[in-house]
């Protein structure tokens, strides 16, 4: 687990900014590949998912090891991950970008939600996705997938490093999802990135207002003219930002 627990104020800041803004803040720090590819909300929630990563890794299923009877095993890693994910964390699953069989379904994801999970993410698919999407807890996948996970996947390791959507995810990394996509923030960068993203968001909101009023973007976005910085300072004071 990480030595950088997620602070309440950092969580609150990350709940107020977009994945796009966070991607730019990480790009400034040399991190170019932090947004999960082909992973999207099962259903938009209008609010952010934020939480440290608790991971589950799948490998290709082999027929002699993955019959339905495996679900009777109380040590089955998929079931243990659902029951072991700490409250406030995001369960992140490495399904090798293969949505032909489900990573989980509505009953397991409902259990994760009831236990206090902050969200669930896979680069595969969820079965019962309409029901999953109706849950209060945010969920992200590639596409709906009805076959049980045992058809193609074997859950093999809990809370180790994984790949999800072509991004490395380490336990304790901070996952943020909005209505577009999901990003992975290295745990040690979460505090500073969250603070910078809040500052960036304030300026972007100012810019949007100015653009809608007809102002050209040259000198405004990015701010290369002092007069725009002065206008931003006035706007910020006026709007309590």
Short mmCIF file of C-alpha atoms in Angstrom, two decimals:
data_model
loop_
_atom_site.label_atom_id
_atom_site.label_comp_id
_atom_site.label_asym_id
_atom_site.label_seq_id
_atom_site.Cartn_x
_atom_site.Cartn_y
_atom_site.Cartn_z
CA UNK A 1 0.00 0.00 0.00
CA UNK A 2 1.06 3.59 -0.50
CA UNK A 3 2.81 5.75 2.07
CA UNK A 4 0.73 8.69 0.80
CA UNK A 5 -2.83 8.34 2.14
CA UNK A 6 -5.44 10.48 0.43
CA UNK A 7 -6.18 13.60 2.47
CA UNK A 8 -9.75 14.81 2.87
CA UNK A 9 -8.92 18.23 1.40
CA UNK A 10 -7.22 16.61 -1.59
CA UNK A 11 -10.25 14.38 -2.19
CA UNK A 12 -12.52 17.44 -2.07
CA UNK A 13 -10.35 19.31 -4.57
CA UNK A 14 -10.27 16.37 -6.94
CA UNK A 15 -14.05 16.12 -6.78
CA UNK A 16 -14.28 19.64 -8.23
CA UNK A 17 -12.01 19.39 -11.30
CA UNK A 18 -12.16 17.61 -14.65
CA UNK A 19 -10.07 14.70 -15.85
CA UNK A 20 -8.97 16.90 -18.76
CA UNK A 21 -7.56 19.53 -16.40
CA UNK A 22 -5.81 16.86 -14.33
CA UNK A 23 -4.30 15.39 -17.50
CA UNK A 24 -2.76 18.78 -18.30
CA UNK A 25 -1.41 19.16 -14.76
CA UNK A 26 0.24 15.73 -15.01
CA UNK A 27 1.56 16.50 -18.49
CA UNK A 28 3.37 19.50 -16.99
CA UNK A 29 5.15 16.99 -14.77
CA UNK A 30 6.15 14.77 -17.68
CA UNK A 31 3.37 12.18 -17.28
CA UNK A 32 1.69 11.67 -20.66
CA UNK A 33 -0.11 8.34 -20.31
CA UNK A 34 -2.39 8.55 -17.28
CA UNK A 35 -5.90 8.54 -18.82
CA UNK A 36 -7.40 5.06 -19.19
CA UNK A 37 -8.06 4.25 -22.84
CA UNK A 38 -11.47 2.93 -23.95
CA UNK A 39 -12.86 3.16 -20.41
CA UNK A 40 -15.99 5.26 -19.93
CA UNK A 41 -18.87 5.70 -17.47
CA UNK A 42 -21.51 3.00 -17.47
CA UNK A 43 -23.83 5.93 -16.85
CA UNK A 44 -22.85 9.58 -16.23
CA UNK A 45 -23.29 10.69 -12.62
CA UNK A 46 -22.68 14.44 -12.88
CA UNK A 47 -20.05 14.19 -10.14
CA UNK A 48 -16.53 12.85 -9.81
CA UNK A 49 -15.39 9.48 -8.55
CA UNK A 50 -12.30 9.89 -6.35
CA UNK A 51 -10.42 7.29 -4.34
CA UNK A 52 -7.20 5.31 -3.87
CA UNK A 53 -6.81 2.24 -6.06
CA UNK A 54 -7.43 -1.28 -4.73
CA UNK A 55 -6.56 -3.62 -7.57
CA UNK A 56 -7.58 -6.99 -8.99
CA UNK A 57 -5.74 -8.69 -11.84
CA UNK A 58 -7.20 -11.22 -14.28
CA UNK A 59 -5.31 -13.59 -16.54
CA UNK A 60 -6.72 -15.66 -19.44
CA UNK A 61 -8.93 -18.45 -18.15
CA UNK A 62 -7.92 -22.09 -18.55
CA UNK A 63 -10.76 -24.57 -18.75
CA UNK A 64 -9.54 -26.92 -16.02
CA UNK A 65 -9.28 -24.05 -13.52
CA UNK A 66 -12.37 -21.97 -14.27
CA UNK A 67 -15.58 -23.94 -13.95
CA UNK A 68 -18.65 -22.43 -12.23
CA UNK A 69 -17.76 -24.39 -9.11
CA UNK A 70 -14.90 -21.95 -8.53
CA UNK A 71 -17.41 -19.41 -7.24
CA UNK A 72 -18.13 -21.73 -4.29
CA UNK A 73 -14.56 -21.26 -3.10
CA UNK A 74 -14.55 -18.64 -0.28
CA UNK A 75 -10.98 -17.78 -1.27
CA UNK A 76 -11.89 -16.92 -4.86
CA UNK A 77 -9.92 -13.70 -5.58
CA UNK A 78 -12.79 -11.87 -7.27
CA UNK A 79 -15.06 -12.43 -4.28
CA UNK A 80 -12.27 -11.63 -1.82
CA UNK A 81 -11.52 -8.38 -3.64
CA UNK A 82 -15.15 -7.29 -3.31
CA UNK A 83 -15.15 -8.08 0.41
CA UNK A 84 -11.65 -6.69 1.01
CA UNK A 85 -11.70 -3.36 -0.83
CA UNK A 86 -11.45 -0.69 1.90
CA UNK A 87 -14.23 1.89 2.17
CA UNK A 88 -13.48 5.02 0.17
CA UNK A 89 -11.29 3.13 -2.31
CA UNK A 90 -11.85 2.41 -6.00
CA UNK A 91 -11.72 -1.23 -7.11
CA UNK A 92 -9.68 -1.24 -10.34
CA UNK A 93 -9.63 -4.39 -12.46
CA UNK A 94 -7.10 -5.43 -15.09
CA UNK A 95 -9.14 -7.43 -17.60
CA UNK A 96 -6.50 -7.16 -20.36
CA UNK A 97 -8.79 -4.81 -22.35
CA UNK A 98 -10.99 -7.83 -23.11
CA UNK A 99 -14.71 -7.14 -22.67
CA UNK A 100 -15.88 -10.40 -24.23
CA UNK A 101 -16.57 -11.74 -20.72
CA UNK A 102 -17.61 -9.68 -17.72
CA UNK A 103 -15.25 -8.42 -15.04
CA UNK A 104 -18.16 -8.38 -12.54
CA UNK A 105 -21.92 -7.93 -12.38
CA UNK A 106 -24.57 -6.02 -10.51
CA UNK A 107 -24.68 -8.17 -7.37
CA UNK A 108 -20.96 -7.94 -6.66
CA UNK A 109 -20.83 -4.25 -7.53
CA UNK A 110 -23.85 -3.60 -5.31
CA UNK A 111 -22.01 -5.32 -2.48
CA UNK A 112 -18.95 -3.14 -3.10
CA UNK A 113 -21.15 -0.04 -2.96
CA UNK A 114 -22.86 -1.11 0.27
CA UNK A 115 -19.44 -1.68 1.84
CA UNK A 116 -18.51 1.95 1.09
CA UNK A 117 -16.57 1.65 -2.16
CA UNK A 118 -15.91 4.94 -3.95
CA UNK A 119 -16.21 3.36 -7.40
CA UNK A 120 -15.33 0.47 -9.68
CA UNK A 121 -13.27 0.50 -12.89
CA UNK A 122 -12.39 -2.15 -15.46
CA UNK A 123 -10.89 -2.13 -18.94
CA UNK A 124 -13.24 -5.02 -19.69
CA UNK A 125 -17.02 -5.05 -19.38
CA UNK A 126 -19.77 -5.40 -16.78
CA UNK A 127 -22.75 -7.71 -17.03
CA UNK A 128 -26.13 -6.39 -15.95
CA UNK A 129 -24.77 -3.01 -16.97
CA UNK A 130 -28.13 -1.24 -16.97
CA UNK A 131 -28.53 -2.15 -13.29
CA UNK A 132 -24.91 -1.24 -12.55
CA UNK A 133 -25.43 2.14 -14.18
CA UNK A 134 -28.47 2.82 -12.01
CA UNK A 135 -26.49 2.35 -8.79
CA UNK A 136 -25.38 5.41 -6.84
CA UNK A 137 -21.71 4.38 -6.98
CA UNK A 138 -19.81 5.39 -10.14
CA UNK A 139 -18.76 2.56 -12.44
CA UNK A 140 -16.56 2.63 -15.54
CA UNK A 141 -16.00 -0.01 -18.21
CA UNK A 142 -15.38 -0.54 -21.91
CA UNK A 143 -18.82 -1.88 -22.85
CA UNK A 144 -21.57 -4.21 -21.59
CA UNK A 145 -20.61 -7.88 -21.41
CA UNK A 146 -23.04 -10.64 -20.47
CA UNK A 147 -20.87 -13.83 -20.23
CA UNK A 148 -19.61 -14.64 -16.73
CA UNK A 149 -15.97 -13.75 -16.10
CA UNK A 150 -14.97 -17.42 -15.79
CA UNK A 151 -15.63 -17.81 -19.51
CA UNK A 152 -12.42 -15.96 -20.37
CA UNK A 153 -10.88 -14.54 -17.19
CA UNK A 154 -9.26 -15.97 -14.07
CA UNK A 155 -8.97 -13.62 -11.09
CA UNK A 156 -5.42 -14.25 -9.92
CA UNK A 157 -4.00 -11.42 -7.76
CA UNK A 158 -5.35 -8.85 -5.32
CA UNK A 159 -3.77 -5.44 -4.73
CA UNK A 160 -0.65 -5.75 -6.83
CA UNK A 161 0.50 -3.54 -9.71
CA UNK A 162 -1.74 -3.85 -12.76
CA UNK A 163 -2.38 -2.40 -16.19
CA UNK A 164 -5.82 -0.93 -16.85
CA UNK A 165 -6.67 0.76 -20.13
CA UNK A 166 -2.95 0.86 -21.08
CA UNK A 167 -2.04 2.69 -17.85
CA UNK A 168 0.06 1.37 -14.97
CA UNK A 169 -1.92 1.37 -11.72
CA UNK A 170 -0.25 0.78 -8.36
CA UNK A 171 -2.19 0.18 -5.15
CA UNK A 172 -2.88 3.52 -3.53
CA UNK A 173 -2.62 5.56 -6.73
CA UNK A 174 -5.51 8.03 -6.86
CA UNK A 175 -8.25 7.39 -9.41
CA UNK A 176 -10.43 10.27 -10.58
CA UNK A 177 -13.33 9.69 -12.95
CA UNK A 178 -15.72 12.22 -14.43
CA UNK A 179 -18.46 11.91 -17.04
CA UNK A 180 -15.81 11.56 -19.77
CA UNK A 181 -13.08 9.24 -18.52
CA UNK A 182 -10.77 8.09 -15.71
CA UNK A 183 -7.24 9.23 -14.83
CA UNK A 184 -4.57 7.74 -12.56
CA UNK A 185 -2.60 10.13 -10.34
CA UNK A 186 0.55 8.77 -8.67
CA UNK A 187 -0.14 8.91 -4.94
CA UNK A 188 2.84 11.11 -4.12
CA UNK A 189 1.65 13.76 -6.59
CA UNK A 190 -2.02 13.86 -5.59
CA UNK A 191 -1.85 16.82 -3.19
CA UNK A 192 0.04 19.19 -5.48
CA UNK A 193 -1.82 18.15 -8.63
CA UNK A 194 -5.19 18.63 -6.93
CA UNK A 195 -4.25 22.12 -5.75
CA UNK A 196 -2.93 23.15 -9.15
CA UNK A 197 -5.99 21.74 -10.92
CA UNK A 198 -8.28 23.87 -8.76
CA UNK A 199 -6.28 26.95 -9.77
CA UNK A 200 -6.38 25.92 -13.43
CA UNK A 201 -10.13 25.34 -13.26
CA UNK A 202 -10.74 28.82 -11.89
CA UNK A 203 -8.85 30.39 -14.77
CA UNK A 204 -10.55 28.14 -17.34
CA UNK A 205 -13.97 29.18 -16.00
CA UNK A 206 -12.93 32.83 -16.38
CA UNK A 207 -11.70 32.16 -19.93
CA UNK A 208 -14.94 30.44 -20.89
CA UNK A 209 -16.91 33.44 -19.70
CA UNK A 210 -14.70 35.82 -21.66
CA UNK A 211 -14.84 33.67 -24.81
CA UNK A 212 -18.62 33.48 -24.66
CA UNK A 213 -18.62 37.28 -24.41
CA UNK A 214 -16.67 37.47 -27.67
CA UNK A 215 -13.04 37.87 -26.58
CA UNK A 216 -10.37 36.23 -28.81
CA UNK A 217 -8.22 33.53 -27.23
CA UNK A 218 -4.86 35.06 -28.28
CA UNK A 219 -3.25 36.42 -25.13
CA UNK A 220 -6.10 35.01 -23.06
CA UNK A 221 -5.56 31.25 -23.26
CA UNK A 222 -2.81 30.85 -22.22
CA UNK A 223 -2.56 34.21 -20.44
CA UNK A 224 0.31 36.05 -22.12
CA UNK A 225 -1.09 39.54 -21.63
CA UNK A 226 -0.95 41.21 -18.21
CA UNK A 227 -4.31 42.86 -18.71
CA UNK A 228 -5.99 39.44 -18.81
CA UNK A 229 -4.35 38.43 -15.53
CA UNK A 230 -5.61 41.67 -13.99
CA UNK A 231 -9.12 40.95 -15.29
CA UNK A 232 -8.88 37.43 -13.89
CA UNK A 233 -7.92 38.73 -10.46
CA UNK A 234 -10.95 41.03 -10.49
CA UNK A 235 -13.21 38.20 -11.69
CA UNK A 236 -11.90 35.88 -9.00
CA UNK A 237 -12.52 38.37 -6.21
CA UNK A 238 -15.99 39.10 -7.55
CA UNK A 239 -16.89 35.41 -7.74
CA UNK A 240 -15.22 34.25 -4.56
CA UNK A 241 -12.87 31.90 -6.41
#
